């Protein structure tokens, strides 16, 4: 709960201020972080990314992950341009993107040694200006209609990724956490 409280406090601070770029402190390269979707006026403004069923989501009632402490948000880190779900001692889970015509900007994750699909890419993640999470310079968008009323997370670029409608581009803003909680997320 401590994590949740601190996490939401940072998110609130971020939103309240609509910070000019110059005073956003870049997060350190080795930081563990959560990601908040920023898009004023949208239903998913200021929500924390979750990981469940090999996808990234916002707005799910529970992500149902097996975590070292109670949390309903995903914790990430980047190593050598690869984006991982923070696992502490559990099996590592690696985020991939599929920018192919079939993939349409799909974002998912694999567990441990599970092989990557054809056209799945893992290297290219970075935290850009304003601490925005990007893959090869491209940010994220969210689409309604995912499990339990949640929104699924995709790369920007197509209006209807995965044929989903009413998607909204968001700034996926990384918020550093000093007390990361390791989880094994559902597959
Ligand atoms: C979490 O578990 C509940 C109860 O089994 C289920 O109804 C719900 O769909 C699950 N949510 C996700 C995001 O998998
Ligand atoms: C998208 O928006 C249209 C118009 O508001 C609505 O009829 C439709 O149900 C929405 N689809 C989803 C998946 O939210």
Tab-separated table of C-alpha atoms in Angstrom, residues 76-178:
chain	number	residue	atom	x	y	z
A	76	UNK	CA	9.139	-1.450	-15.083
A	77	UNK	CA	12.803	-0.880	-15.766
A	78	UNK	CA	14.883	-0.466	-18.890
A	79	UNK	CA	18.149	-2.286	-19.466
A	80	UNK	CA	20.058	-1.836	-22.711
A	81	UNK	CA	16.960	-0.459	-24.473
A	82	UNK	CA	14.850	-3.423	-23.396
A	83	UNK	CA	11.811	-2.860	-21.203
A	84	UNK	CA	11.167	-5.355	-18.421
A	85	UNK	CA	8.500	-5.893	-15.827
A	86	UNK	CA	10.266	-5.688	-12.485
A	87	UNK	CA	10.322	-9.133	-10.932
A	88	UNK	CA	12.741	-8.965	-7.970
A	89	UNK	CA	13.404	-12.716	-7.638
A	90	UNK	CA	10.573	-13.942	-9.864
A	91	UNK	CA	10.853	-14.950	-13.520
A	92	UNK	CA	11.629	-11.908	-15.665
A	93	UNK	CA	9.012	-10.767	-18.155
A	94	UNK	CA	10.051	-8.803	-21.224
A	95	UNK	CA	7.919	-6.301	-23.133
A	96	UNK	CA	7.792	-6.557	-26.918
A	97	UNK	CA	6.226	-4.528	-29.697
A	98	UNK	CA	4.990	-5.695	-33.086
A	99	UNK	CA	5.086	-2.918	-35.649
A	100	UNK	CA	4.352	-5.207	-38.597
A	101	UNK	CA	1.172	-4.986	-40.653
A	102	UNK	CA	-0.249	-7.887	-38.681
A	103	UNK	CA	0.892	-6.577	-35.311
A	104	UNK	CA	-0.426	-3.047	-35.839
A	105	UNK	CA	1.545	-1.663	-32.914
A	106	UNK	CA	0.742	-4.444	-30.488
A	107	UNK	CA	2.520	-4.313	-27.134
A	108	UNK	CA	2.797	-7.467	-25.042
A	109	UNK	CA	5.168	-9.412	-22.847
A	110	UNK	CA	6.775	-12.820	-22.738
A	111	UNK	CA	7.807	-14.750	-19.645
A	112	UNK	CA	11.266	-16.156	-19.022
A	113	UNK	CA	12.602	-18.087	-21.998
A	114	UNK	CA	9.317	-18.019	-23.899
A	115	UNK	CA	10.292	-17.336	-27.526
A	116	UNK	CA	9.433	-14.111	-29.301
A	117	UNK	CA	7.012	-14.226	-32.198
A	118	UNK	CA	8.008	-13.289	-35.689
A	119	UNK	CA	8.305	-9.478	-36.011
A	120	UNK	CA	8.338	-8.969	-32.261
A	121	UNK	CA	10.951	-6.433	-31.192
A	122	UNK	CA	12.247	-5.814	-27.701
A	123	UNK	CA	15.117	-3.332	-28.187
A	124	UNK	CA	14.360	0.348	-28.756
A	125	UNK	CA	12.778	1.543	-25.513
A	126	UNK	CA	13.824	4.804	-23.914
A	127	UNK	CA	12.534	7.485	-21.593
A	128	UNK	CA	12.372	10.644	-23.675
A	129	UNK	CA	11.578	14.292	-22.958
A	130	UNK	CA	9.212	14.857	-20.050
A	131	UNK	CA	9.975	11.290	-18.962
A	132	UNK	CA	7.774	9.906	-21.715
A	133	UNK	CA	8.166	6.199	-22.398
A	134	UNK	CA	8.761	5.600	-26.098
A	135	UNK	CA	9.761	2.836	-28.466
A	136	UNK	CA	12.050	4.043	-31.231
A	137	UNK	CA	10.716	7.568	-30.639
A	138	UNK	CA	7.048	6.535	-30.735
A	139	UNK	CA	4.720	6.912	-27.759
A	140	UNK	CA	1.662	4.927	-26.729
A	141	UNK	CA	-2.083	5.053	-27.157
A	142	UNK	CA	-4.948	3.432	-25.282
A	143	UNK	CA	-8.080	1.785	-26.661
A	144	UNK	CA	-11.316	1.085	-24.765
A	145	UNK	CA	-13.119	-2.239	-24.733
A	146	UNK	CA	-10.442	-4.462	-23.188
A	147	UNK	CA	-11.008	-6.940	-20.371
A	148	UNK	CA	-13.249	-5.851	-17.492
A	149	UNK	CA	-13.790	-2.376	-18.905
A	150	UNK	CA	-10.071	-1.638	-19.119
A	151	UNK	CA	-8.205	0.004	-21.984
A	152	UNK	CA	-5.463	-1.797	-23.877
A	153	UNK	CA	-2.137	-0.120	-24.600
A	154	UNK	CA	-0.651	0.025	-28.121
A	155	UNK	CA	2.051	1.948	-29.898
A	156	UNK	CA	0.903	5.119	-31.624
A	157	UNK	CA	0.724	5.224	-35.409
A	158	UNK	CA	-2.526	3.596	-36.465
A	159	UNK	CA	-5.956	5.006	-35.775
A	160	UNK	CA	-7.386	1.536	-35.148
A	161	UNK	CA	-4.644	-0.707	-33.823
A	162	UNK	CA	-5.880	-4.291	-33.671
A	163	UNK	CA	-9.105	-2.912	-35.212
A	164	UNK	CA	-9.897	-1.249	-31.894
A	165	UNK	CA	-11.939	1.951	-32.132
A	166	UNK	CA	-11.885	5.225	-30.238
A	167	UNK	CA	-8.250	4.992	-29.256
A	168	UNK	CA	-6.584	7.985	-27.619
A	169	UNK	CA	-2.936	8.913	-27.715
A	170	UNK	CA	-1.506	9.513	-24.262
A	171	UNK	CA	1.814	10.540	-22.842
A	172	UNK	CA	3.031	7.444	-21.018
A	173	UNK	CA	4.928	9.220	-18.287
A	174	UNK	CA	7.450	7.293	-16.230
A	175	UNK	CA	7.337	7.930	-12.495
A	176	UNK	CA	10.310	6.653	-10.549
A	177	UNK	CA	9.659	4.498	-7.526
A	178	UNK	CA	12.161	4.015	-4.730
